[in-house]
Coordinates of C-alpha atoms in Angstrom, one line a residue:
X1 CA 0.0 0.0 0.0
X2 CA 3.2 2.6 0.6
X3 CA 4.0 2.3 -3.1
X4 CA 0.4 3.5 -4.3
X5 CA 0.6 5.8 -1.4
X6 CA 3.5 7.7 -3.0
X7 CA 2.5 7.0 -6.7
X8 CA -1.3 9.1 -5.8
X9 CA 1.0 11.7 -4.0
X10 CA 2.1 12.8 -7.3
X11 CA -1.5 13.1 -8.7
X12 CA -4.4 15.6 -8.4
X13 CA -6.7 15.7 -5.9
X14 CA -9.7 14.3 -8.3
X15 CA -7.4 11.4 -10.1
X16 CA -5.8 10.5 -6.7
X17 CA -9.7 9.7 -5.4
X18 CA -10.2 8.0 -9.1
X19 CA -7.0 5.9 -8.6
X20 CA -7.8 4.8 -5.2
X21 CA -11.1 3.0 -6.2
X22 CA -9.3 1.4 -8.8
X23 CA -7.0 -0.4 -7.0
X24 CA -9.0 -1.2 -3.8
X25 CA -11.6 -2.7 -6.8
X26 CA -8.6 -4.7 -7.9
X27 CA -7.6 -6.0 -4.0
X28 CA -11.0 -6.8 -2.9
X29 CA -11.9 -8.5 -5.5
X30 CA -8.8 -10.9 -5.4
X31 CA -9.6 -11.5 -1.6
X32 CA -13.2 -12.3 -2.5
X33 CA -11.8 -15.0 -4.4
X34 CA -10.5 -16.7 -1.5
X35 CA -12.6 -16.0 1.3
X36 CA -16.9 -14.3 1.3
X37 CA -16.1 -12.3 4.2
X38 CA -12.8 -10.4 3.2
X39 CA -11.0 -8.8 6.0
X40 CA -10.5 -5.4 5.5
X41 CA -7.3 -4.1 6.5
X42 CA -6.2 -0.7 8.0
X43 CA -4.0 -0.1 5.0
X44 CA -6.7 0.3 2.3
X45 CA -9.0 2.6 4.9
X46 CA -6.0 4.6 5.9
X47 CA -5.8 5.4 1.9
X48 CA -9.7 5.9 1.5
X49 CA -9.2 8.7 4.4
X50 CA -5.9 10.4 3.2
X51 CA -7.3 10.5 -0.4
X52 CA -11.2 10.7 -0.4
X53 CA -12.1 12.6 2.6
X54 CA -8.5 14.2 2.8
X55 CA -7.8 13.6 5.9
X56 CA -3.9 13.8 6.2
X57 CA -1.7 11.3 7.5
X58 CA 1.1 13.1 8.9
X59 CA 0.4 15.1 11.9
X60 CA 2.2 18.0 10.3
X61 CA 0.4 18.2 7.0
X62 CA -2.3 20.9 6.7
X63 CA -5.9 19.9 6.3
X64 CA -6.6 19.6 2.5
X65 CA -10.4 20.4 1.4
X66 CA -12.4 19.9 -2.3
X67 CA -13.5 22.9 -3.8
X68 CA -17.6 23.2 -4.1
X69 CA -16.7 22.1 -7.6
X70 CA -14.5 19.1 -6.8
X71 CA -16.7 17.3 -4.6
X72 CA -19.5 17.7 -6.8
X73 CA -17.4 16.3 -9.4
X74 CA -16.0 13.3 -7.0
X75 CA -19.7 12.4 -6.0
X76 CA -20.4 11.8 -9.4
X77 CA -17.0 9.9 -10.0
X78 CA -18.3 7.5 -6.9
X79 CA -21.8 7.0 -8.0
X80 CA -20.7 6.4 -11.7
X81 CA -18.3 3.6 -9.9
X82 CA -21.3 1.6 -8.3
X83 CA -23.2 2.2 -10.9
X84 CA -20.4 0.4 -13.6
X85 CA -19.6 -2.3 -11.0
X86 CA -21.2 -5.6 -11.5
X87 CA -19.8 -7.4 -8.7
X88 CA -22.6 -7.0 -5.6
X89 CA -20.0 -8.2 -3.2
X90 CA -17.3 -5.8 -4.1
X91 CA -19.8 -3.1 -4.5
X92 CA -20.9 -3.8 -1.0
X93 CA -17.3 -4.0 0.3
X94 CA -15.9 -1.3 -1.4
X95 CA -18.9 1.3 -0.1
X96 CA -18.7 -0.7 3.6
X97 CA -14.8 0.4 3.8
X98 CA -15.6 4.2 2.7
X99 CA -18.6 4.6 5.0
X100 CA -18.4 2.9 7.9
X101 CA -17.7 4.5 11.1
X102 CA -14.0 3.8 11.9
X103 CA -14.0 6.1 15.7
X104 CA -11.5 8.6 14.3
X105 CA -11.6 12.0 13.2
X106 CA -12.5 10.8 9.7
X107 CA -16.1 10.5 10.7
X108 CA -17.5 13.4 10.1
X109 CA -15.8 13.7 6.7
X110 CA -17.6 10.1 6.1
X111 CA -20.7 11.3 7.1
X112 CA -20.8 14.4 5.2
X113 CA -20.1 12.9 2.4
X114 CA -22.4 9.3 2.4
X115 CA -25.6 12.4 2.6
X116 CA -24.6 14.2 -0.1
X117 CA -23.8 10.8 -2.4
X118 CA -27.2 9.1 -0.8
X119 CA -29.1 12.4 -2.1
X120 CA -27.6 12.5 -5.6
X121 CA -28.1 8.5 -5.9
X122 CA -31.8 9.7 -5.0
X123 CA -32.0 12.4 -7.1
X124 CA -30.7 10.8 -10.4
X125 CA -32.0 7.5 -9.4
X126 CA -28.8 5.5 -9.1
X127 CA -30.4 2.0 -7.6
X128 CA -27.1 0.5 -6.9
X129 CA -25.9 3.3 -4.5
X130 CA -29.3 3.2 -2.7
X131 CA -29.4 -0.8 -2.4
X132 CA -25.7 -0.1 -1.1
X133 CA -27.1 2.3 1.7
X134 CA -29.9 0.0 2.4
X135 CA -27.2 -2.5 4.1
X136 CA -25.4 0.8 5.4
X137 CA -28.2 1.5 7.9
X138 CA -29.1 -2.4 8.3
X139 CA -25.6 -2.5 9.9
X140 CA -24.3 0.7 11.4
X141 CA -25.1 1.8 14.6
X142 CA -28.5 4.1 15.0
X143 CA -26.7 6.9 16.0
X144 CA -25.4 7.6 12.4
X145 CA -28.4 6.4 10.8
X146 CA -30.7 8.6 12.5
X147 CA -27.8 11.7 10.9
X148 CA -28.4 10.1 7.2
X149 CA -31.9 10.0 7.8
X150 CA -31.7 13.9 9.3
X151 CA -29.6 15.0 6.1
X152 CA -32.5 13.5 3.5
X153 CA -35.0 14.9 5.4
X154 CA -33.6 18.6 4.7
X155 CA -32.8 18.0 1.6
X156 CA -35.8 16.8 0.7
X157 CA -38.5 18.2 3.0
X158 CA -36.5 21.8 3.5
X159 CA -34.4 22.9 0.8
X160 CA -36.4 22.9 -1.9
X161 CA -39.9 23.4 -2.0
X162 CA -41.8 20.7 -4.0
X163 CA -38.5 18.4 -4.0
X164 CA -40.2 15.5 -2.0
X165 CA -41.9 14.1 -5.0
X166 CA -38.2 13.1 -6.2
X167 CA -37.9 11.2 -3.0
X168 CA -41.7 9.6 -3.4
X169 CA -40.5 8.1 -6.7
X170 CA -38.0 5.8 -5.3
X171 CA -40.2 3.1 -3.8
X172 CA -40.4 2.1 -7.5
X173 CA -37.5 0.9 -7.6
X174 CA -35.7 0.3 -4.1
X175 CA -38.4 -0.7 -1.9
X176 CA -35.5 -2.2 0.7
X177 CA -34.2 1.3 1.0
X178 CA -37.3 3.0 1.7
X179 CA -37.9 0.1 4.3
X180 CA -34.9 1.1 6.1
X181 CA -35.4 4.9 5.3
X182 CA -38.6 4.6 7.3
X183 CA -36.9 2.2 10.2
X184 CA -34.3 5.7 10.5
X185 CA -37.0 8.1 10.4
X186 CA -39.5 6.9 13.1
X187 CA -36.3 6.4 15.3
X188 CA -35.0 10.1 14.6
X189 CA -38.7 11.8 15.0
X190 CA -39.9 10.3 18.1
X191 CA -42.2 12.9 19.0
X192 CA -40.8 13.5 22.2
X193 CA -41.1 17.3 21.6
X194 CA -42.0 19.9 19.3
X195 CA -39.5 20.0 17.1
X196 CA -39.2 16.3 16.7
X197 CA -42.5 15.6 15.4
X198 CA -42.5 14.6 11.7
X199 CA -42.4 17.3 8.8
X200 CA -46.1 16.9 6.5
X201 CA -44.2 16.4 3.8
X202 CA -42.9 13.3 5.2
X203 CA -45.4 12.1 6.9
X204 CA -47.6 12.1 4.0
X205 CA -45.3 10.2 2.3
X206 CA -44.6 7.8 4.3
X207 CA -48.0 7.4 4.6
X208 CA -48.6 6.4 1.2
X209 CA -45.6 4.1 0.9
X210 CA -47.0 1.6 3.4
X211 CA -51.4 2.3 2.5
X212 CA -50.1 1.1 -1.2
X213 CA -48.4 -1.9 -0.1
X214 CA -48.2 -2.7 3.8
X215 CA -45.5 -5.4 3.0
X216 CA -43.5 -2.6 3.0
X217 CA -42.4 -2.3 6.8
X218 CA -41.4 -6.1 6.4
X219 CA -39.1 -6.3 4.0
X220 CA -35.6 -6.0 5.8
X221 CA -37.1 -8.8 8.5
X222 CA -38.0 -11.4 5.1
X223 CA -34.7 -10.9 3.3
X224 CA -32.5 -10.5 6.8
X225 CA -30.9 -14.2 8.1
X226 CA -32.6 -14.7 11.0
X227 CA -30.6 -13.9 14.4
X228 CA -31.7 -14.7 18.2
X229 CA -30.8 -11.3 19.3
X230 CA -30.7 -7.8 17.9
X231 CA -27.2 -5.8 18.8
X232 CA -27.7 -3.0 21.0
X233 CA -27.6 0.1 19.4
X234 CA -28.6 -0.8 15.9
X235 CA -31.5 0.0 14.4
X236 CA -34.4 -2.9 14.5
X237 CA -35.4 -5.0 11.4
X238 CA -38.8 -3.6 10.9
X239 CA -40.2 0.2 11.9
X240 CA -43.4 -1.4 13.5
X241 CA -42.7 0.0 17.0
X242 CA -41.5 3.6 15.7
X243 CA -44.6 3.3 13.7
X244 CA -46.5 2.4 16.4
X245 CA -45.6 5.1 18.4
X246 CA -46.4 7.8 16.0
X247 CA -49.9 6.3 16.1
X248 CA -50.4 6.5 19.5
X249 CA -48.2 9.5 20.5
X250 CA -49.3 11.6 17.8
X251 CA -53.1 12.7 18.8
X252 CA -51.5 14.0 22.5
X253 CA -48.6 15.3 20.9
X254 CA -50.3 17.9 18.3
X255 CA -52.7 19.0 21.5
X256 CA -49.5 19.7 23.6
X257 CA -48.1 21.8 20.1
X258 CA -51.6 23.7 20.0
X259 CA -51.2 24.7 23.8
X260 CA -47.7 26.1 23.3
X261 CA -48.8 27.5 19.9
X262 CA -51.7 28.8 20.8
X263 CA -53.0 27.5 16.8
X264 CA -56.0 25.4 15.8
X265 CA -55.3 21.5 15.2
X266 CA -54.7 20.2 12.0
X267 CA -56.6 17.8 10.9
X268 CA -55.1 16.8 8.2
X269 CA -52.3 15.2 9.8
X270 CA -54.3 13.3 12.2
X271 CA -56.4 11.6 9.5
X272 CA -52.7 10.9 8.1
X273 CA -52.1 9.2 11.0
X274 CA -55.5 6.9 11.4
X275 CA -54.5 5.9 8.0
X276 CA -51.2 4.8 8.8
X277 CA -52.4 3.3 11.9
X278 CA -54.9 1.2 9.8
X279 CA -52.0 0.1 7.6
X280 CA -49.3 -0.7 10.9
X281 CA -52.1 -3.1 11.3
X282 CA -52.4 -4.5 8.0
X283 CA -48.9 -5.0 8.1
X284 CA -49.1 -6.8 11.4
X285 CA -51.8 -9.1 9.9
X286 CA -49.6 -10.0 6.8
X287 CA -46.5 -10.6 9.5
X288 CA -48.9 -13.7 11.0
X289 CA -48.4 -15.9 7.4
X290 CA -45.0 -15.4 6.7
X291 CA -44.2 -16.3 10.8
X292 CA -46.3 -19.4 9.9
X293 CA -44.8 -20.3 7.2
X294 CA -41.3 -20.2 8.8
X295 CA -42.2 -21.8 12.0
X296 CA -41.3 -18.9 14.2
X297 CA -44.9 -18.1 14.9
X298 CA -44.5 -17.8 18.7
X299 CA -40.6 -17.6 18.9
X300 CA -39.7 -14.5 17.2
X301 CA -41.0 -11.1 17.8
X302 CA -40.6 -8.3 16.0
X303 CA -42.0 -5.9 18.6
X304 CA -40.4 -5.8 21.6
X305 CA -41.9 -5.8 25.5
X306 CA -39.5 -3.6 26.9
X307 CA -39.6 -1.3 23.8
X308 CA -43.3 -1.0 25.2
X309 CA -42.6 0.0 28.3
X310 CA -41.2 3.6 27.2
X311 CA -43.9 4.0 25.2
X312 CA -46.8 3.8 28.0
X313 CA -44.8 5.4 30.2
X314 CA -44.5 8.7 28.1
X315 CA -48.5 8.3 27.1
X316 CA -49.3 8.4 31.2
X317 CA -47.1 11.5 31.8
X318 CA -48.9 13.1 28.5
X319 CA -52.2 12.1 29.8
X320 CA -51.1 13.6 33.3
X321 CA -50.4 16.5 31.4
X322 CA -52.8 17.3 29.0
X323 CA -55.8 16.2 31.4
X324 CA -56.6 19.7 32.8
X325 CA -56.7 21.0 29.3
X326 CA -60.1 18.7 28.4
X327 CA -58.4 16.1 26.1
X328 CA -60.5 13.4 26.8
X329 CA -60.7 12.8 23.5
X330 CA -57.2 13.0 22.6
X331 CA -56.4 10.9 25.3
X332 CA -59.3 8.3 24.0
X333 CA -58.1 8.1 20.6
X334 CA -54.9 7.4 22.1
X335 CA -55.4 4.7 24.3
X336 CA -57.6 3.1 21.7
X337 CA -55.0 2.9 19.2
X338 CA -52.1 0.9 21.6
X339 CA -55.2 -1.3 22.9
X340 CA -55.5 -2.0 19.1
X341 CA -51.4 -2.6 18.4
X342 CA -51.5 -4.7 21.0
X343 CA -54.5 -6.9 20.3
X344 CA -53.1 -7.4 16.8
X345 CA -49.6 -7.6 17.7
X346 CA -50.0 -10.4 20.1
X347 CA -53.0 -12.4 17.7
X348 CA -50.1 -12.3 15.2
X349 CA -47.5 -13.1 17.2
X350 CA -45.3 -10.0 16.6
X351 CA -45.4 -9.3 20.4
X352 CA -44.7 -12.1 22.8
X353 CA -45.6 -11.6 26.6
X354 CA -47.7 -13.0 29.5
X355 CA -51.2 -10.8 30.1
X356 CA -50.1 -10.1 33.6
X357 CA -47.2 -8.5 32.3
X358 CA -49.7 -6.2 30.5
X359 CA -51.9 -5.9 32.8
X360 CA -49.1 -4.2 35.3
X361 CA -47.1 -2.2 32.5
X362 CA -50.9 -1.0 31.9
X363 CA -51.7 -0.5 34.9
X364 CA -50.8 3.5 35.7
X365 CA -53.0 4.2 32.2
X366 CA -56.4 6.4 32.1
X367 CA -59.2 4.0 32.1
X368 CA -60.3 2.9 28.3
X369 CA -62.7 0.2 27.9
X370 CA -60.8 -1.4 25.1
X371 CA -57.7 -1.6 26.8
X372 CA -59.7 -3.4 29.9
X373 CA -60.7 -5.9 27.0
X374 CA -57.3 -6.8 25.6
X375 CA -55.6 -7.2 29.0
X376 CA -58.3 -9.1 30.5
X377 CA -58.4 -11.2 27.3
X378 CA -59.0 -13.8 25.9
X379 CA -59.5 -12.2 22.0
X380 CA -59.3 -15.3 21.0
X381 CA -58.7 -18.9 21.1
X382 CA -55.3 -20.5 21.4
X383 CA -54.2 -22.0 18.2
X384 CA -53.4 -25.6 18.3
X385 CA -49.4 -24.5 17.6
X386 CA -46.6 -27.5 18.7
X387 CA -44.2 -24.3 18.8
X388 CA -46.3 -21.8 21.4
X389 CA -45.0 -21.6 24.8
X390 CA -48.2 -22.0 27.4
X391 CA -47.1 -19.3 29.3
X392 CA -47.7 -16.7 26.8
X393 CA -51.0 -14.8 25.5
X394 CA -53.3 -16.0 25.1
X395 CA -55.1 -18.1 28.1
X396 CA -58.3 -18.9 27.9
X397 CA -58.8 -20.8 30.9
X398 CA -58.0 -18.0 33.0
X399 CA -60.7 -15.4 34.5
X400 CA -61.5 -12.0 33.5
X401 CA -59.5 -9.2 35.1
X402 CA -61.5 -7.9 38.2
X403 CA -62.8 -11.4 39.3
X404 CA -61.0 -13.3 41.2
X405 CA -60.4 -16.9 41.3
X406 CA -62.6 -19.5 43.0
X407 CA -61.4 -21.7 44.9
X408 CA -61.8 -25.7 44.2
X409 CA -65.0 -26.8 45.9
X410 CA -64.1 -29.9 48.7
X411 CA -65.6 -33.2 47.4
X412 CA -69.7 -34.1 48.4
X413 CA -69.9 -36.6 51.1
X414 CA -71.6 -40.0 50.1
X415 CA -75.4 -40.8 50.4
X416 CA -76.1 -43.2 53.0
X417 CA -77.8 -46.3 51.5
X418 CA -81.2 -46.0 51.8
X419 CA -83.1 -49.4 53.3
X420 CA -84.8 -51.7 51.1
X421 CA -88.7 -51.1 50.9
X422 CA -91.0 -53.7 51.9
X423 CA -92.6 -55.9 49.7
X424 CA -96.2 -54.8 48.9
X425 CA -99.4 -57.3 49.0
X426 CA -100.5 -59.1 46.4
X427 CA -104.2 -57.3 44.8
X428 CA -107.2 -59.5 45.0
X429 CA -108.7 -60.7 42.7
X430 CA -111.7 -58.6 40.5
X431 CA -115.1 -60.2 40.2
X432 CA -115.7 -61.3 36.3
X433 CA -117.8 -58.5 34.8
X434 CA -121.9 -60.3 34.2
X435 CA -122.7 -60.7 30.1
X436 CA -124.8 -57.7 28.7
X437 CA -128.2 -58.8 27.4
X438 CA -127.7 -58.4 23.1
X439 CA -129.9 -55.3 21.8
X440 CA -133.0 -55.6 19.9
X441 CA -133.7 -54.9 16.5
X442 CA -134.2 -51.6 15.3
X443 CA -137.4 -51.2 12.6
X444 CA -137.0 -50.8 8.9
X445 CA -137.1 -47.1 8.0
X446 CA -140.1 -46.4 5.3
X447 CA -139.6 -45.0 1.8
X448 CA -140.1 -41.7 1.5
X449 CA -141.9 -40.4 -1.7
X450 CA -139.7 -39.5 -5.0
X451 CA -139.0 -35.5 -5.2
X452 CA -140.2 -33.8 -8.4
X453 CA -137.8 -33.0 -11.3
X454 CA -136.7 -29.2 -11.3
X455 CA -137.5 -27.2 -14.5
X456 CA -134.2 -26.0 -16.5
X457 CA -132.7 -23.1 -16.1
X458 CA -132.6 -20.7 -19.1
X459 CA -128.9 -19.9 -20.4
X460 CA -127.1 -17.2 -19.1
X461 CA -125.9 -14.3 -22.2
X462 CA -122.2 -14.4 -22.7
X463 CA -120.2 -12.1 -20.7
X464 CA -117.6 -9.2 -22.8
X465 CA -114.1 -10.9 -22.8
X466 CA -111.9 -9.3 -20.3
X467 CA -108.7 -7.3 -22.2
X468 CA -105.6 -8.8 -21.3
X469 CA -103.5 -7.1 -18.4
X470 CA -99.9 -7.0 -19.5
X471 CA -97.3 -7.8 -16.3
X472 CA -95.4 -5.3 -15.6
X473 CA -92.3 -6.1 -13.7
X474 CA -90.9 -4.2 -10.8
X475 CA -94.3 -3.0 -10.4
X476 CA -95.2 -2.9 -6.6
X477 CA -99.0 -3.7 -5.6
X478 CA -101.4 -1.0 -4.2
X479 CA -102.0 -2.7 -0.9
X480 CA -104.7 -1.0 0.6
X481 CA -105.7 -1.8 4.5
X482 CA -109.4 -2.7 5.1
X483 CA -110.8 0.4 7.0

């Protein structure tokens, strides 16, 4: 790696970063040949800083920078590279070693950078760049994928007016990045104040991404190799729980912006958001076949218990809140939606947990009639699964909330033989009944005398033909009550 070092040193700033994915292309794809997962060294990243993000090597050497003009021209040097290469694996290697967070002062260079090249892929559709940053954000840490997601957003939702309608266009053709997209989104905006409550713009969008196809929100979980556990930090395999939480955060959260605004609600928004709560649970239902079909129906969930427990706790303070400001209903709508997620959830089994483990996180929660439903349970019977766990939601042998067990009744003591009655006497005999004397003969009856013959009647005139009524069909007939 020294002798390229000093061979670029002699070059331009542009055909340095040019020359460097040239021969990185030509080293990773040699290793590749040997080995799936290639190692990659510090060598090759220490040439990707010095020479892409110019990040000097030696401490002496003065911080080089592109020109407006130069990096514009590098982005498209980068995005015509992964747009050429044919090889996924070295196109996934090659963006993995220039992206990924390395700890060092590099970073933000990297950063800086991957939004700028992620918005230009976007803008002049570049699939292979976006499929690229798809795996990006499926395996970096949240904290840098919630500052991708922050940089689209302002491209597109604040720097041009009108611009989101480029951004709209790409679940055409990379649904897996718009799956992620939205995963980074609902984890950046989660509407814990003002200003991080979703742009229209964005919402609306978003919105009619997952009501067109609700498969949508799956798609990183069906093409992702299944693991036991998630790593800390990273973001999940599916936004249902961000999702989620925009559902039922959002009605509280737009009556605590109108009370510091002093502004009317919009309404608009809100119907956005029963919409997207509709398709969340579209989603979920769709979630129940494919868990099925892979036989992790009861062993895998995709929404996490103690991701819940945040979530109710910040919809009790909000209801603590908001309640002397007459939000009933806000706080209604509210509950009713999470009674819903977790009805569905746990029916499909996205969300795996005992009801008395929801019937305590619950517990501190405004009373809603639905809720008292779903934790009280059953909604419906157990399926007759060899892979459910008996512990878990739900039992339907087990009484309602509010009533409390009854204790096993103590066995009856036996009857006491009863004695044997006695036998009864035998009847007497009945006297033979005396023969009836036979009647006598009734007397012939006498003739009577024939009638006379009646005279005929004279014939009665014809009567007109009646016309013929034609049926008319559809016709209704003129009842008329007798008075």
């Amino acid at each position: 790696m020294s002798d390229i070092r000093h061979s670029l040193l002699r070059r331009d700033a542009l055909s340095a970063a040019k020359e460097v994915l040239y021969h990185l292309d030509i080293y990773f794809s040699s290793q590749l040949q040997n080995a799936p997962v290639p190692m990659v060294e510090k060598g090759p990243i220490e040439l990707l800083e010095e020479f892409i993000f110019q990040v000097p090597k030696d401490r002496g050497s003065h911080n080089k920078r592109f020109t407006a003009m130069q990096e514009l021209q590098l982005l498209e040097i980068l995005c015509n590279y992964f747009q050429d290469q044919t090889k996924e694996a070295v196109r996934q290697v090659i963006f993995s070693s220039l992206f990924s967070p390395q700890g060092n002062k590099a970073d933000e260079q990297r950063m800086a950078l991957l939004g700028k090249l992620t918005s230009m892929a976007v803008a002049v559709c570049r699939v292979p760049v976006l499929e690229c940053a798809a795996s990006w954000l499926q395996r970096t840490p949240a904290v840098y994928c919630v500052r991708l997601a922050k940089a689209l957003v302002g491209d597109y939702c604040g720097l041009v007016p009108g611009s989101i309608q480029t951004l709209k266009q790409i679940f055409n053709v990379s649904p897996r990045f718009c799956c992620q997209f939205i995963t980074a989104v609902a984890a950046l905006y989660d509407m814990s104040t003002e200003e991080l409550i979703p742009p229209h713009d964005l919402l609306e969008m978003i919105v009619s991404w997952i009501f067109e196809d609700p498969r949508l929100i799956l798609i990183t979980f069906l093409n992702t190799p299944i693991t036991a556990n998630l790593p800390i930090g990273f973001l999940a395999f599916s936004p249902l729980m961000g999702l989620v939480r925009w559902c039922v955060i959002a009605p509280l959260a737009y009556r605590r912006k109108k009370k510091a605004a002093g502004g009317g609600p919009i309404v608009e928004d809100q119907n956005l958001y029963s919409k997207l709560h509709l398709s969340v649970l579209q989603g979920l239902m769709v979630l129940q076949t494919h868990l099925t079909e892979k036989s992790l129906y009861g062993r895998l969930a995709l929404i996490l218990f103690e991701h819940l427990v945040p979530l109710v706790e910040e919809l009790g303070q909000l209801c603590e809140e908001l309640n002397p400001l007459n939000a009933e209903q806000e706080m209604e709508l509210a509950l009713d939606r999470l009674a819903q997620a977790l009805q569905v959830s746990m029916a499909t089994g996205a969300l795996l947990c005992t009801r008395d483990d929801l019937r305590t996180l619950c517990a501190r929660l405004p009373h809603n009639n639905l809720m008292q439903l779903v934790v009280s349970g059953p909604v419906q019977p157990q399926p007759a699964h060899p892979t459910l766990t008996p512990a878990y939601y739900p039992h339907i042998h087990t009484p309602p909330l509010g009533y409390p067990t009854l204790p096993a009744h103590a066995a009856l003591p036996a009857h006491t033989a009863l004695p044997a009655h006695a036998a009864l006497p035998a009847h007497t005999a009945l006297p033979a009944h005396t023969t009836l004397p036979a009647h006598a003969a009734l007397p012939a009856h006498t003739a009577l005398p024939a009638l006379p013959t009646h005279a005929a009647l004279p014939a009665h005139p014809a009567l007109p033909g009646h016309p013929v009524q034609t049926f008319m069909p559809g016709m209704t007939f003129p009842f008329r009550p007798m008075r």
